[in-house]
Amino acid sequence: MWGRVEQQDFRSRVRGALLGSAIGDALGAPVAELSLEAIREAHGPAGLTEPAPAHGRRGAVTAATQLTLFTVDGLIRAHVRRDTGGWHPPTDVHRAYRRWAATQHDWGPDERRADNGWLAREEWLYARRGPERSCLTGFADDTLGTLEKPKNPTARDAGATVRSAPFGLLVGWEPGLVLQLAVECAAQSHGHPAAYLSAGAVAVIVHGLLRGESLDAAVQRTLALLAAHPGSGPVTDALRRAVAAVTRGAPGAASVDALAFAGGSADNGRNAEDALAVAVYCALVAQDVPHGLRLAVNHGGDSTAAGALCGALLGALHGETALPAAWLTEVEGRATILELSDDFALELTQGPTLHGPRTTAPAWLTRYPRG
């Protein structure tokens, strides 16, 4: 049973994680393709310190936020479908990602599709905002990628990692199951172990934060869980680098930039584990949320991914009231993100009163159809 205070804290952390991710995503969007030197040339010696225009406006989010919202939508519908006896969360999440894929090809929502639920009818989600090719191809058809037969076996970018924080919001699940679900859903588009295990890692870290752990403790627990998974070396090495960097003097853009490329890859700092390392380090050293997010986007790697991941971690750790209000007011789709956050919290805390053998709320099943 959930007490009132527990429900309020949970909702605040869910809102914090999802809104924080969107803020970080939007902050990083204007510098997504820039080196550290180019960022400083464009925004001054201190780099980007405040939201700047991208995609025609300040506060515009990218595909990272779009996919994160559809992850939440899929998880809610998975919980609703438990009543039917046909519960398989990876399939429900995959269906949600297919609904996202439709937004990237259609001109606008097809309101004749009753089984789409409400999120797929949000007009603003139909903008294409730099989705990774691996996401577009991974969800191009109904074939479900699995760990045995993953989609895009060489895809190592952060496209799956940035959408995976919501799995950590399943506080009633055991950490190992959270890791497994996040990994299975990441393999639907990203088949490289470093990519799908980075997705699992961020989910488990968020899960620890929702359960009241410190960020350092959540990272250490994640390292222990990853150790049992083949191919986890690049991800565990990246997390250890992030933790070790905390003790190497005052944080700054140069140290973050070095961390983004520490993996030694040929992918210009855009591997999933590199973005994860930057996000974890910046969250560990953050004096507050704005400080952490500024650090997370001012480097030559994947600024949008690192910003979104860092925002999710700090939001889950501190709750929505810690988010910078001035930045929050400009975030694209804020009302939708809040609505979905509250629906997720409502489903996890009050689900039996919304749907079940004795009680059914028709409006809820219209929002989140079982089909």
Short mmCIF file of C-alpha atoms in Angstrom, two decimals:
data_model
loop_
_atom_site.label_atom_id
_atom_site.label_comp_id
_atom_site.label_asym_id
_atom_site.label_seq_id
_atom_site.Cartn_x
_atom_site.Cartn_y
_atom_site.Cartn_z
CA MET A 1 0.00 0.00 0.00
CA TRP A 2 1.17 3.50 -0.82
CA GLY A 3 0.87 6.17 1.86
CA ARG A 4 -0.01 9.72 0.87
CA VAL A 5 3.49 11.06 1.50
CA GLU A 6 5.02 8.17 -0.47
CA GLN A 7 2.72 8.86 -3.39
CA GLN A 8 3.58 12.56 -3.39
CA ASP A 9 7.31 11.85 -3.28
CA PHE A 10 7.02 9.29 -6.05
CA ARG A 11 5.09 11.65 -8.29
CA SER A 12 7.62 14.42 -7.67
CA ARG A 13 10.50 12.14 -8.67
CA VAL A 14 8.69 10.85 -11.75
CA ARG A 15 8.00 14.42 -12.82
CA GLY A 16 11.58 15.33 -11.98
CA ALA A 17 13.04 12.52 -14.07
CA LEU A 18 10.91 13.16 -17.16
CA LEU A 19 10.97 16.95 -17.05
CA GLY A 20 14.65 16.98 -16.11
CA SER A 21 15.43 14.78 -19.09
CA ALA A 22 13.51 17.12 -21.40
CA ILE A 23 15.29 20.20 -20.01
CA GLY A 24 18.70 18.59 -20.53
CA ASP A 25 17.74 17.46 -24.01
CA ALA A 26 16.57 20.95 -24.98
CA LEU A 27 19.66 22.59 -23.46
CA GLY A 28 21.98 20.33 -25.44
CA ALA A 29 20.12 20.59 -28.75
CA PRO A 30 21.72 23.87 -29.97
CA VAL A 31 25.25 22.46 -29.53
CA ALA A 32 24.58 18.87 -30.53
CA GLU A 33 26.97 18.84 -33.49
CA LEU A 34 29.62 21.24 -32.14
CA SER A 35 33.07 20.65 -30.72
CA LEU A 36 33.99 22.28 -27.42
CA GLU A 37 35.95 24.91 -29.31
CA ALA A 38 33.00 25.64 -31.58
CA ILE A 39 30.66 25.89 -28.59
CA ARG A 40 32.94 28.50 -27.03
CA GLU A 41 33.18 30.41 -30.30
CA ALA A 42 29.39 30.51 -30.56
CA HIS A 43 28.49 31.15 -26.92
CA GLY A 44 31.55 32.67 -25.27
CA PRO A 45 34.41 31.35 -23.12
CA ALA A 46 32.02 29.85 -20.58
CA GLY A 47 30.21 27.91 -23.30
CA LEU A 48 26.45 27.50 -23.36
CA THR A 49 25.06 28.67 -20.01
CA GLU A 50 21.39 29.30 -20.81
CA PRO A 51 18.84 27.79 -23.20
CA ALA A 52 19.39 28.82 -26.82
CA PRO A 53 17.29 28.38 -29.96
CA ALA A 54 17.26 25.05 -31.79
CA HIS A 55 14.76 23.75 -34.34
CA GLY A 56 13.30 27.25 -34.58
CA ARG A 57 12.71 28.00 -30.89
CA ARG A 58 14.14 27.94 -27.39
CA GLY A 59 13.30 24.85 -25.39
CA ALA A 60 12.79 22.59 -28.41
CA VAL A 61 13.28 18.92 -27.56
CA THR A 62 14.68 16.19 -29.78
CA ALA A 63 13.82 12.58 -30.55
CA ALA A 64 15.32 11.68 -27.16
CA THR A 65 12.35 13.22 -25.36
CA GLN A 66 9.84 11.93 -27.89
CA LEU A 67 11.02 8.35 -27.42
CA THR A 68 11.17 8.72 -23.65
CA LEU A 69 7.50 9.70 -23.60
CA PHE A 70 6.54 6.71 -25.72
CA THR A 71 8.51 4.48 -23.34
CA VAL A 72 6.31 5.74 -20.51
CA ASP A 73 3.20 5.26 -22.63
CA GLY A 74 4.21 1.67 -23.35
CA LEU A 75 4.89 0.92 -19.68
CA ILE A 76 1.49 2.27 -18.61
CA ARG A 77 -0.26 0.18 -21.24
CA ALA A 78 1.76 -2.87 -20.20
CA HIS A 79 0.47 -2.46 -16.64
CA VAL A 80 -3.08 -2.00 -17.88
CA ARG A 81 -2.80 -5.18 -19.93
CA ARG A 82 -1.91 -7.26 -16.88
CA ASP A 83 -5.66 -7.77 -16.39
CA THR A 84 -5.91 -9.63 -19.69
CA GLY A 85 -3.40 -12.34 -18.80
CA GLY A 86 -1.42 -11.51 -21.94
CA TRP A 87 1.19 -9.39 -20.21
CA HIS A 88 4.52 -9.06 -22.01
CA PRO A 89 6.08 -5.63 -21.36
CA PRO A 90 8.70 -5.76 -24.17
CA THR A 91 5.90 -6.23 -26.70
CA ASP A 92 3.86 -3.37 -25.25
CA VAL A 93 6.88 -1.06 -25.26
CA HIS A 94 7.69 -2.10 -28.83
CA ARG A 95 4.15 -1.21 -29.89
CA ALA A 96 4.66 2.21 -28.30
CA TYR A 97 7.88 2.71 -30.25
CA ARG A 98 6.04 1.75 -33.41
CA ARG A 99 3.54 4.51 -32.60
CA TRP A 100 6.48 6.90 -32.28
CA ALA A 101 7.84 5.69 -35.63
CA ALA A 102 4.52 6.59 -37.24
CA THR A 103 4.93 10.19 -36.04
CA GLN A 104 8.19 10.41 -37.97
CA HIS A 105 6.55 9.57 -41.29
CA ASP A 106 3.03 10.98 -41.06
CA TRP A 107 1.98 14.61 -41.38
CA GLY A 108 -0.09 14.52 -38.23
CA PRO A 109 -2.03 12.28 -35.88
CA ASP A 110 -4.59 9.94 -37.39
CA GLU A 111 -7.44 10.37 -34.96
CA ARG A 112 -9.36 7.49 -36.51
CA ARG A 113 -7.01 5.05 -34.78
CA ALA A 114 -8.76 4.57 -31.45
CA ASP A 115 -6.15 2.09 -30.24
CA ASN A 116 -3.41 4.71 -30.50
CA GLY A 117 -4.39 6.24 -27.15
CA TRP A 118 -3.99 9.93 -26.44
CA LEU A 119 -0.23 10.43 -26.69
CA ALA A 120 -0.03 9.53 -30.38
CA ARG A 121 -2.58 12.27 -31.08
CA GLU A 122 -0.35 15.05 -29.73
CA GLU A 123 0.41 17.19 -32.77
CA TRP A 124 3.75 18.54 -31.51
CA LEU A 125 5.24 15.05 -31.41
CA TYR A 126 5.06 14.78 -35.21
CA ALA A 127 8.16 16.90 -35.75
CA ARG A 128 11.28 15.00 -36.77
CA ARG A 129 14.04 16.08 -34.40
CA GLY A 130 17.23 14.27 -35.32
CA PRO A 131 16.33 10.66 -34.53
CA GLU A 132 19.19 8.20 -34.75
CA ARG A 133 19.00 6.08 -37.89
CA SER A 134 19.10 2.98 -35.68
CA CYS A 135 15.80 4.02 -34.10
CA LEU A 136 14.12 4.66 -37.44
CA THR A 137 15.22 1.32 -38.87
CA GLY A 138 14.68 -0.58 -35.64
CA PHE A 139 11.01 0.39 -35.51
CA ALA A 140 10.35 0.37 -39.24
CA ASP A 141 8.33 -2.86 -39.07
CA ASP A 142 6.50 -5.07 -36.59
CA THR A 143 9.41 -7.49 -36.12
CA LEU A 144 10.45 -7.46 -32.47
CA GLY A 145 14.21 -7.32 -31.98
CA THR A 146 15.43 -9.53 -29.13
CA LEU A 147 18.72 -10.19 -27.39
CA GLU A 148 19.04 -13.38 -29.43
CA LYS A 149 18.20 -11.57 -32.69
CA PRO A 150 18.64 -7.82 -32.06
CA LYS A 151 17.94 -5.09 -34.56
CA ASN A 152 21.02 -3.22 -35.85
CA PRO A 153 23.70 -5.46 -34.25
CA THR A 154 26.45 -2.85 -34.61
CA ALA A 155 24.45 0.19 -33.43
CA ARG A 156 26.30 1.69 -30.47
CA ASP A 157 24.90 5.22 -30.31
CA ALA A 158 22.89 6.56 -27.36
CA GLY A 159 19.48 6.41 -29.07
CA ALA A 160 18.28 3.56 -26.85
CA THR A 161 20.00 4.80 -23.70
CA VAL A 162 18.30 8.22 -23.73
CA ARG A 163 14.82 6.67 -23.80
CA SER A 164 15.45 4.16 -20.99
CA ALA A 165 15.27 6.18 -17.77
CA PRO A 166 11.52 5.42 -17.40
CA PHE A 167 12.23 1.73 -16.79
CA GLY A 168 13.87 2.82 -13.55
CA LEU A 169 10.59 4.35 -12.40
CA LEU A 170 9.19 0.84 -11.87
CA VAL A 171 9.99 1.01 -8.16
CA GLY A 172 8.06 -2.13 -7.29
CA TRP A 173 10.29 -4.26 -9.50
CA GLU A 174 13.53 -5.85 -8.42
CA PRO A 175 16.65 -4.18 -9.88
CA GLY A 176 17.62 -7.24 -11.90
CA LEU A 177 14.23 -7.28 -13.62
CA VAL A 178 14.46 -3.55 -14.36
CA LEU A 179 17.85 -4.15 -15.98
CA GLN A 180 16.54 -7.06 -18.01
CA LEU A 181 13.49 -5.19 -19.30
CA ALA A 182 15.50 -2.11 -20.27
CA VAL A 183 18.08 -4.26 -22.04
CA GLU A 184 15.46 -6.26 -23.94
CA CYS A 185 13.70 -3.09 -25.09
CA ALA A 186 16.96 -1.42 -26.10
CA ALA A 187 17.86 -4.42 -28.27
CA GLN A 188 14.75 -3.68 -30.32
CA SER A 189 16.80 -1.01 -32.10
CA HIS A 190 20.38 -1.25 -30.78
CA GLY A 191 22.12 -4.61 -30.97
CA HIS A 192 25.59 -3.70 -29.71
CA PRO A 193 26.07 -4.85 -26.08
CA ALA A 194 27.54 -1.48 -25.08
CA ALA A 195 24.37 0.25 -26.30
CA TYR A 196 21.76 -2.00 -24.73
CA LEU A 197 23.72 -2.42 -21.48
CA SER A 198 24.14 1.37 -21.22
CA ALA A 199 20.35 1.56 -21.49
CA GLY A 200 20.04 -1.01 -18.73
CA ALA A 201 22.56 0.85 -16.60
CA VAL A 202 20.72 4.18 -16.65
CA ALA A 203 17.47 2.39 -15.78
CA VAL A 204 19.01 0.69 -12.75
CA ILE A 205 20.63 3.92 -11.54
CA VAL A 206 17.31 5.77 -11.77
CA HIS A 207 15.64 2.85 -10.00
CA GLY A 208 18.07 3.17 -7.09
CA LEU A 209 17.45 6.91 -6.84
CA LEU A 210 13.67 6.37 -6.76
CA ARG A 211 14.22 3.93 -3.91
CA GLY A 212 16.13 6.53 -1.90
CA GLU A 213 19.74 5.56 -2.63
CA SER A 214 22.48 8.11 -3.15
CA LEU A 215 23.72 8.49 -6.71
CA ASP A 216 27.08 6.92 -5.85
CA ALA A 217 25.37 3.93 -4.20
CA ALA A 218 23.07 3.50 -7.19
CA VAL A 219 26.06 3.49 -9.54
CA GLN A 220 27.90 0.93 -7.44
CA ARG A 221 24.87 -1.35 -7.37
CA THR A 222 24.58 -1.01 -11.13
CA LEU A 223 28.21 -2.00 -11.58
CA ALA A 224 27.60 -5.13 -9.52
CA LEU A 225 24.58 -6.10 -11.62
CA LEU A 226 26.34 -5.46 -14.92
CA ALA A 227 29.24 -7.69 -13.97
CA ALA A 228 27.15 -10.80 -14.70
CA HIS A 229 26.35 -9.73 -18.28
CA PRO A 230 28.60 -10.66 -21.23
CA GLY A 231 29.96 -7.65 -23.07
CA SER A 232 29.53 -5.24 -20.16
CA GLY A 233 33.20 -4.23 -20.05
CA PRO A 234 32.89 -0.96 -22.01
CA VAL A 235 29.93 0.16 -19.88
CA THR A 236 31.46 -0.73 -16.52
CA ASP A 237 34.73 0.91 -17.59
CA ALA A 238 32.84 4.06 -18.54
CA LEU A 239 31.01 4.19 -15.20
CA ARG A 240 34.25 3.65 -13.29
CA ARG A 241 35.91 6.46 -15.24
CA ALA A 242 33.02 8.74 -14.31
CA VAL A 243 33.32 7.91 -10.63
CA ALA A 244 37.12 8.24 -10.63
CA ALA A 245 36.98 11.63 -12.36
CA VAL A 246 35.10 13.11 -9.39
CA THR A 247 38.31 13.15 -7.34
CA ARG A 248 40.44 14.85 -10.02
CA GLY A 249 39.97 18.48 -9.15
CA ALA A 250 37.24 21.01 -9.85
CA PRO A 251 34.90 20.01 -12.69
CA GLY A 252 35.02 21.98 -15.91
CA ALA A 253 34.33 21.72 -19.62
CA ALA A 254 37.80 20.43 -20.45
CA SER A 255 37.53 17.52 -18.02
CA VAL A 256 34.04 16.65 -19.29
CA ASP A 257 35.23 16.79 -22.90
CA ALA A 258 38.09 14.46 -22.05
CA LEU A 259 35.68 12.05 -20.38
CA ALA A 260 33.39 12.08 -23.43
CA PHE A 261 36.22 10.77 -25.59
CA ALA A 262 37.93 8.58 -22.99
CA GLY A 263 36.57 5.38 -24.48
CA GLY A 264 38.92 5.76 -27.41
CA SER A 265 36.26 5.04 -30.02
CA ALA A 266 36.28 6.29 -33.59
CA ASP A 267 32.71 7.59 -33.27
CA ASN A 268 33.54 11.12 -32.09
CA GLY A 269 32.36 10.61 -28.53
CA ARG A 270 28.88 9.52 -29.59
CA ASN A 271 28.89 6.01 -28.19
CA ALA A 272 26.21 5.22 -25.62
CA GLU A 273 28.66 4.47 -22.83
CA ASP A 274 30.48 7.79 -23.40
CA ALA A 275 27.25 9.78 -23.02
CA LEU A 276 26.38 7.73 -19.93
CA ALA A 277 29.79 8.43 -18.37
CA VAL A 278 29.45 12.18 -18.94
CA ALA A 279 25.93 12.22 -17.50
CA VAL A 280 26.85 10.27 -14.37
CA TYR A 281 29.96 12.35 -13.72
CA CYS A 282 28.11 15.66 -14.16
CA ALA A 283 25.30 14.49 -11.87
CA LEU A 284 27.82 13.39 -9.24
CA VAL A 285 29.63 16.75 -9.16
CA ALA A 286 26.60 18.99 -9.72
CA GLN A 287 26.16 21.80 -7.22
CA ASP A 288 22.55 22.06 -8.41
CA VAL A 289 20.57 21.03 -11.48
CA PRO A 290 21.59 23.97 -13.74
CA HIS A 291 25.27 23.47 -12.86
CA GLY A 292 25.11 19.78 -13.68
CA LEU A 293 23.28 20.33 -16.97
CA ARG A 294 25.66 23.05 -18.12
CA LEU A 295 28.55 20.67 -17.57
CA ALA A 296 26.71 17.86 -19.35
CA VAL A 297 26.19 19.72 -22.64
CA ASN A 298 29.44 21.69 -23.00
CA HIS A 299 31.66 19.16 -24.75
CA GLY A 300 32.26 17.78 -28.22
CA GLY A 301 30.42 14.50 -27.71
CA ASP A 302 26.68 13.79 -27.77
CA SER A 303 25.45 16.86 -25.90
CA THR A 304 21.74 16.10 -26.23
CA ALA A 305 22.13 12.54 -24.93
CA ALA A 306 24.39 13.56 -22.04
CA GLY A 307 22.11 16.46 -21.16
CA ALA A 308 18.97 14.31 -21.23
CA LEU A 309 20.55 11.55 -19.15
CA CYS A 310 22.01 13.96 -16.60
CA GLY A 311 18.64 15.72 -16.31
CA ALA A 312 16.87 12.41 -15.71
CA LEU A 313 19.34 11.46 -12.97
CA LEU A 314 19.19 14.81 -11.19
CA GLY A 315 15.41 15.01 -11.53
CA ALA A 316 14.96 11.51 -10.12
CA LEU A 317 17.36 12.32 -7.30
CA HIS A 318 15.93 15.67 -6.23
CA GLY A 319 12.36 15.77 -7.59
CA GLU A 320 10.62 18.35 -9.74
CA THR A 321 11.04 21.31 -7.36
CA ALA A 322 14.81 21.26 -7.90
CA LEU A 323 14.46 21.92 -11.63
CA PRO A 324 15.27 25.46 -12.85
CA ALA A 325 11.91 27.18 -13.21
CA ALA A 326 13.00 29.60 -15.93
CA TRP A 327 14.24 26.76 -18.12
CA LEU A 328 11.21 24.63 -17.34
CA THR A 329 8.75 27.23 -18.57
CA GLU A 330 10.27 27.11 -22.07
CA VAL A 331 10.42 23.34 -22.54
CA GLU A 332 8.41 22.19 -25.53
CA GLY A 333 5.51 19.93 -24.62
CA ARG A 334 5.73 20.62 -20.89
CA ALA A 335 1.99 20.12 -20.37
CA THR A 336 2.11 16.75 -22.12
CA ILE A 337 5.14 15.63 -20.11
CA LEU A 338 3.42 16.59 -16.86
CA GLU A 339 0.22 14.82 -17.87
CA LEU A 340 2.05 11.64 -18.80
CA SER A 341 4.16 11.78 -15.62
CA ASP A 342 1.07 12.02 -13.46
CA ASP A 343 -0.66 9.24 -15.39
CA PHE A 344 2.34 6.98 -14.82
CA ALA A 345 2.36 7.74 -11.10
CA LEU A 346 -1.39 7.19 -10.96
CA GLU A 347 -1.16 3.82 -12.72
CA LEU A 348 1.61 2.53 -10.47
CA THR A 349 0.01 3.71 -7.23
CA GLN A 350 -3.70 3.42 -8.00
CA GLY A 351 -3.90 0.96 -10.88
CA PRO A 352 -6.29 -1.52 -9.20
CA THR A 353 -8.87 1.25 -8.77
CA LEU A 354 -8.68 2.19 -12.46
CA HIS A 355 -8.99 -1.25 -14.04
CA GLY A 356 -9.54 -4.70 -12.64
CA PRO A 357 -12.14 -7.40 -12.07
CA ARG A 358 -14.29 -5.19 -9.84
CA THR A 359 -13.59 -1.63 -10.96
CA THR A 360 -13.12 -0.12 -14.39
CA ALA A 361 -12.62 3.52 -15.34
CA PRO A 362 -13.69 3.75 -19.01
CA ALA A 363 -11.87 7.04 -19.54
CA TRP A 364 -8.60 5.44 -18.42
CA LEU A 365 -8.97 2.55 -20.87
CA THR A 366 -9.66 5.05 -23.62
CA ARG A 367 -6.40 6.80 -22.80
CA TYR A 368 -4.48 3.53 -22.49
CA PRO A 369 -6.31 0.83 -24.48
CA ARG A 370 -5.67 -2.81 -23.71
CA GLY A 371 -5.53 -3.72 -27.37
#
